[in-house]
């Protein structure tokens, strides 16, 4: 009987550090990782564009236009990625319409349902902002400039920016609304993804504009990149500490090394060093830092998603 | 008072006519001539052919439209009252025969030949290993052996696992299509014709019950034989269980029965005996609850499973705070830039004024 008791103790001693380890992985893999990356950049770019548009100077408008024009195709890529990831892609519309009644399908308490509608609404406003931008640039009929002018223009920009922030961060909340190891063991993933998305969006805009953009606008983007990277680093440290033994279990392996090297070192510390010591890479400091930030943002999403899937 | 239909001893549906269980690799394992549930052949006379859409059989009244010659074998079924119903599983009397697994597969038309590949676990007498889209019942073998002990001490615990039909169901909460519904019996059912395979429910289930069924590519799990219950029939697994380890009935009645059994075991000195999910502490209560004789973790059950939505409010607040912080930092940056510009312009103007005055 004593032996049995000791065996029972042995089994209990081997129990996982969290109740989340008793669950099955939903097999959200590369399609979701790529969606989180491009969707996050799309949302972050819309937010930055709206900030420049609504609160910036006239010389910021070219960068705001760039932000909208970059955001639209990225979110347009994200939608098909999500549909492709479904096991029954032909039923993607069940997310929006009740298949049995034809009524709208919306569950505010389900992050996926809320997210699907949020991405849809964001897509609508970023589409309007991008159409207005193309009209401003003379590629579409002049009457569509209405979307970029006056109250309508401000409303479109503000809503694109606000829903952009939602798209940038909801993916982390979506992961938290599971019972999976790591994802459900923290409430910081939404914040982490939001900050990383803003940082990555700033990086994309810097890469596309550092040669021709107004110096003041590009400088502001670089500042936003620095702020979001610093906050991201702090959030990541708090996250690891708060996870405790779960972090050891999930990241005490190659995933942890990848996170440390790919995100912390390459994606945050090196870019910050290049921002604060621009002489390190001379004229290429800014674009180099931006490119590294993008690598870090992608690795962050890959590690967060795939390391939990691997448990 | 709801009708209580406890699992009555029955011939295990798994046995073949010859009693042999070995199959050449790659052979589809189709048990023909099986004594069917309730002693009657399956509707249609044989299991569905491989590839038959499972969804076509889930909750489909046609599955119950038994030909007249077959219905004669069934006693007249009395429909159950619409009260919470479920399973009480007494693990102490489970003998690991897996009749419940087979009965479940047979009634629900779930593939039993695994794509023609016979997969053996290699380290256990249990080759099912876990619940998934094709295994809605799973008899867990908890094989505890101390090989370092020369006395070769050990024990087997057995537990027929199934969807818990949680009173607060996380899978239903997160499902974005409304495919997961709660029935009039307080059970939780996935409508396979609505599910689009987003797999949110898989990660949300705190017990690891749900997975995609490769036959129809939708998330699937135990329905607590909703189709049978609608006709007043005991779920197939409880019907097949030869030891009444799986008991089916109204939850209130099952709780009474479980409490009596718990007291009996404790009076006999089994102090580790405990009920898992019989009260409302675990996600509001489990409509499929268990009598265990060790800690839940030993059976592969989480000690304190929680709803997936628990993290949403805090996560949302954190993200909102981050968004506000970035917005404020962005505004401060733009304002500072403007002030710097003004200052520079002023300095330039002042310099020009001085130059003009100097002239």
CSV table of C-alpha atoms in Angstrom, one decimal, chain A residues 1 3-4 6-8 11-12 15 19-20 22-28 47 51-52 55-57 59-60 85-89 91-92 94-95 99-100 105 107 109-113 165 169 173 176-180 183-188 190-191 194-195 198 214 216-217 220 223-224 227-228 231, chain B residues 130-131 144-146 149 153-155 172-178 191-200 202-208 210-212 216-218 272 295 297-298 300-308 310-312 314-316 318-319 322-323 326-327 329-331 333-334 337-338 341:
chain,number,residue,atom,x,y,z
A,1,UNK,CA,0.0,0.0,0.0
A,3,UNK,CA,4.3,1.6,-2.7
A,4,UNK,CA,1.0,2.5,-4.3
A,6,UNK,CA,4.4,6.5,-3.4
A,7,UNK,CA,3.5,5.8,-7.0
A,8,UNK,CA,0.5,8.1,-6.7
A,11,UNK,CA,2.3,10.8,-10.6
A,12,UNK,CA,1.2,13.9,-8.7
A,15,UNK,CA,1.6,17.0,-12.8
A,19,UNK,CA,-4.5,23.2,-15.5
A,20,UNK,CA,-4.1,24.5,-19.1
A,22,UNK,CA,-4.8,19.1,-19.9
A,23,UNK,CA,-6.2,20.6,-23.1
A,24,UNK,CA,-5.8,19.9,-26.8
A,25,UNK,CA,-4.1,22.3,-29.2
A,26,UNK,CA,-6.4,23.9,-31.8
A,27,UNK,CA,-3.7,23.6,-34.5
A,28,UNK,CA,-3.4,27.3,-35.2
A,47,UNK,CA,-3.4,53.9,-35.9
A,51,UNK,CA,-2.6,60.1,-35.5
A,52,UNK,CA,-0.6,61.9,-38.1
A,55,UNK,CA,-3.1,65.6,-34.9
A,56,UNK,CA,-0.1,66.2,-37.1
A,57,UNK,CA,0.9,69.0,-39.3
A,59,UNK,CA,3.6,68.0,-43.9
A,60,UNK,CA,2.6,64.7,-42.1
A,85,UNK,CA,-7.2,28.3,-42.0
A,86,UNK,CA,-10.8,27.1,-41.4
A,87,UNK,CA,-11.4,23.4,-41.8
A,88,UNK,CA,-14.5,24.3,-43.7
A,89,UNK,CA,-13.6,27.5,-45.6
A,91,UNK,CA,-18.6,28.1,-44.4
A,92,UNK,CA,-16.6,31.2,-43.4
A,94,UNK,CA,-21.2,31.4,-40.7
A,95,UNK,CA,-19.1,33.8,-38.7
A,99,UNK,CA,-26.7,29.7,-41.3
A,100,UNK,CA,-30.1,28.5,-40.1
A,105,UNK,CA,-24.2,36.1,-36.0
A,107,UNK,CA,-21.4,37.1,-29.9
A,109,UNK,CA,-18.4,37.6,-25.5
A,110,UNK,CA,-16.6,35.5,-28.1
A,111,UNK,CA,-13.3,37.1,-29.0
A,112,UNK,CA,-13.3,35.3,-32.4
A,113,UNK,CA,-16.8,36.5,-33.2
A,165,UNK,CA,-5.8,49.5,-32.6
A,169,UNK,CA,-4.3,43.9,-30.1
A,173,UNK,CA,-6.9,38.5,-26.3
A,176,UNK,CA,-6.0,34.4,-23.9
A,177,UNK,CA,-9.6,33.3,-24.3
A,178,UNK,CA,-8.6,29.6,-24.5
A,179,UNK,CA,-7.5,27.1,-22.0
A,180,UNK,CA,-4.1,26.5,-23.6
A,183,UNK,CA,-2.0,31.7,-23.8
A,184,UNK,CA,-4.5,31.3,-21.0
A,185,UNK,CA,-1.9,31.6,-18.3
A,186,UNK,CA,-1.5,35.4,-18.8
A,187,UNK,CA,-3.5,38.4,-19.5
A,188,UNK,CA,-0.6,40.3,-21.1
A,190,UNK,CA,-3.2,41.5,-26.0
A,191,UNK,CA,-1.0,44.3,-24.7
A,194,UNK,CA,-0.6,45.7,-29.5
A,195,UNK,CA,2.7,47.2,-28.7
A,198,UNK,CA,2.6,49.5,-33.4
A,214,UNK,CA,9.3,64.6,-44.2
A,216,UNK,CA,9.7,65.5,-38.8
A,217,UNK,CA,7.2,62.7,-39.7
A,220,UNK,CA,8.0,60.9,-35.0
A,223,UNK,CA,10.0,57.9,-31.6
A,224,UNK,CA,6.8,55.8,-31.6
A,227,UNK,CA,8.3,54.0,-27.1
A,228,UNK,CA,6.5,50.9,-28.2
A,231,UNK,CA,7.0,49.1,-23.4
B,130,UNK,CA,-7.4,10.4,-25.8
B,131,UNK,CA,-10.8,11.8,-26.8
B,144,UNK,CA,0.9,2.9,-12.3
B,145,UNK,CA,3.8,0.6,-11.9
B,146,UNK,CA,6.9,1.0,-9.9
B,149,UNK,CA,10.5,-1.9,-6.7
B,153,UNK,CA,3.9,-3.1,-7.0
B,154,UNK,CA,1.4,-1.4,-9.2
B,155,UNK,CA,-2.2,-0.6,-9.8
B,172,UNK,CA,-20.1,27.2,-26.4
B,173,UNK,CA,-18.9,30.6,-25.1
B,174,UNK,CA,-16.2,30.9,-27.7
B,175,UNK,CA,-17.9,29.4,-30.7
B,176,UNK,CA,-18.3,32.2,-33.2
B,177,UNK,CA,-20.8,30.5,-35.4
B,178,UNK,CA,-23.4,29.4,-32.9
B,191,UNK,CA,-24.2,21.0,-34.8
B,192,UNK,CA,-21.8,19.8,-37.5
B,193,UNK,CA,-23.7,21.4,-40.3
B,194,UNK,CA,-23.1,24.8,-38.8
B,195,UNK,CA,-19.5,24.4,-37.6
B,196,UNK,CA,-16.9,25.9,-40.0
B,197,UNK,CA,-13.9,24.4,-38.3
B,198,UNK,CA,-12.3,27.5,-36.7
B,199,UNK,CA,-11.2,25.2,-33.9
B,200,UNK,CA,-11.7,27.8,-31.1
B,202,UNK,CA,-10.7,22.9,-29.2
B,203,UNK,CA,-8.4,25.2,-27.3
B,204,UNK,CA,-11.2,26.5,-25.1
B,205,UNK,CA,-12.3,23.2,-23.7
B,206,UNK,CA,-10.5,22.8,-20.3
B,207,UNK,CA,-10.7,19.0,-20.5
B,208,UNK,CA,-9.3,18.4,-24.0
B,210,UNK,CA,-13.1,18.3,-28.7
B,211,UNK,CA,-11.1,17.8,-31.9
B,212,UNK,CA,-11.8,17.9,-35.6
B,216,UNK,CA,-16.4,15.8,-42.2
B,217,UNK,CA,-13.8,18.4,-41.1
B,218,UNK,CA,-15.8,19.8,-38.3
B,272,UNK,CA,-9.3,9.2,-1.2
B,295,UNK,CA,-6.6,13.2,-7.1
B,297,UNK,CA,-4.6,15.0,-11.9
B,298,UNK,CA,-3.9,11.3,-11.6
B,300,UNK,CA,-5.6,13.4,-16.3
B,301,UNK,CA,-8.3,15.8,-15.1
B,302,UNK,CA,-7.5,19.4,-14.3
B,303,UNK,CA,-8.0,20.2,-10.6
B,304,UNK,CA,-9.6,23.6,-11.1
B,305,UNK,CA,-10.6,24.0,-14.7
B,306,UNK,CA,-11.8,27.4,-15.7
B,307,UNK,CA,-13.8,29.2,-18.4
B,308,UNK,CA,-11.7,30.5,-21.2
B,310,UNK,CA,-11.9,34.5,-17.5
B,311,UNK,CA,-9.0,36.3,-19.1
B,312,UNK,CA,-10.9,38.6,-21.5
B,314,UNK,CA,-8.4,41.9,-17.8
B,315,UNK,CA,-6.7,41.4,-21.2
B,316,UNK,CA,-9.0,43.9,-22.7
B,318,UNK,CA,-4.5,46.0,-20.3
B,319,UNK,CA,-4.7,46.4,-24.1
B,322,UNK,CA,-1.6,50.2,-23.7
B,323,UNK,CA,-3.5,51.8,-26.6
B,326,UNK,CA,0.6,54.9,-27.0
B,327,UNK,CA,-2.0,57.5,-28.1
B,329,UNK,CA,2.8,59.3,-26.2
B,330,UNK,CA,2.1,60.0,-29.8
B,331,UNK,CA,0.2,63.2,-29.0
B,333,UNK,CA,5.5,63.7,-29.5
B,334,UNK,CA,3.5,65.6,-32.1
B,337,UNK,CA,7.5,68.8,-32.3
B,338,UNK,CA,5.1,71.6,-32.9
B,341,UNK,CA,8.9,74.4,-34.5
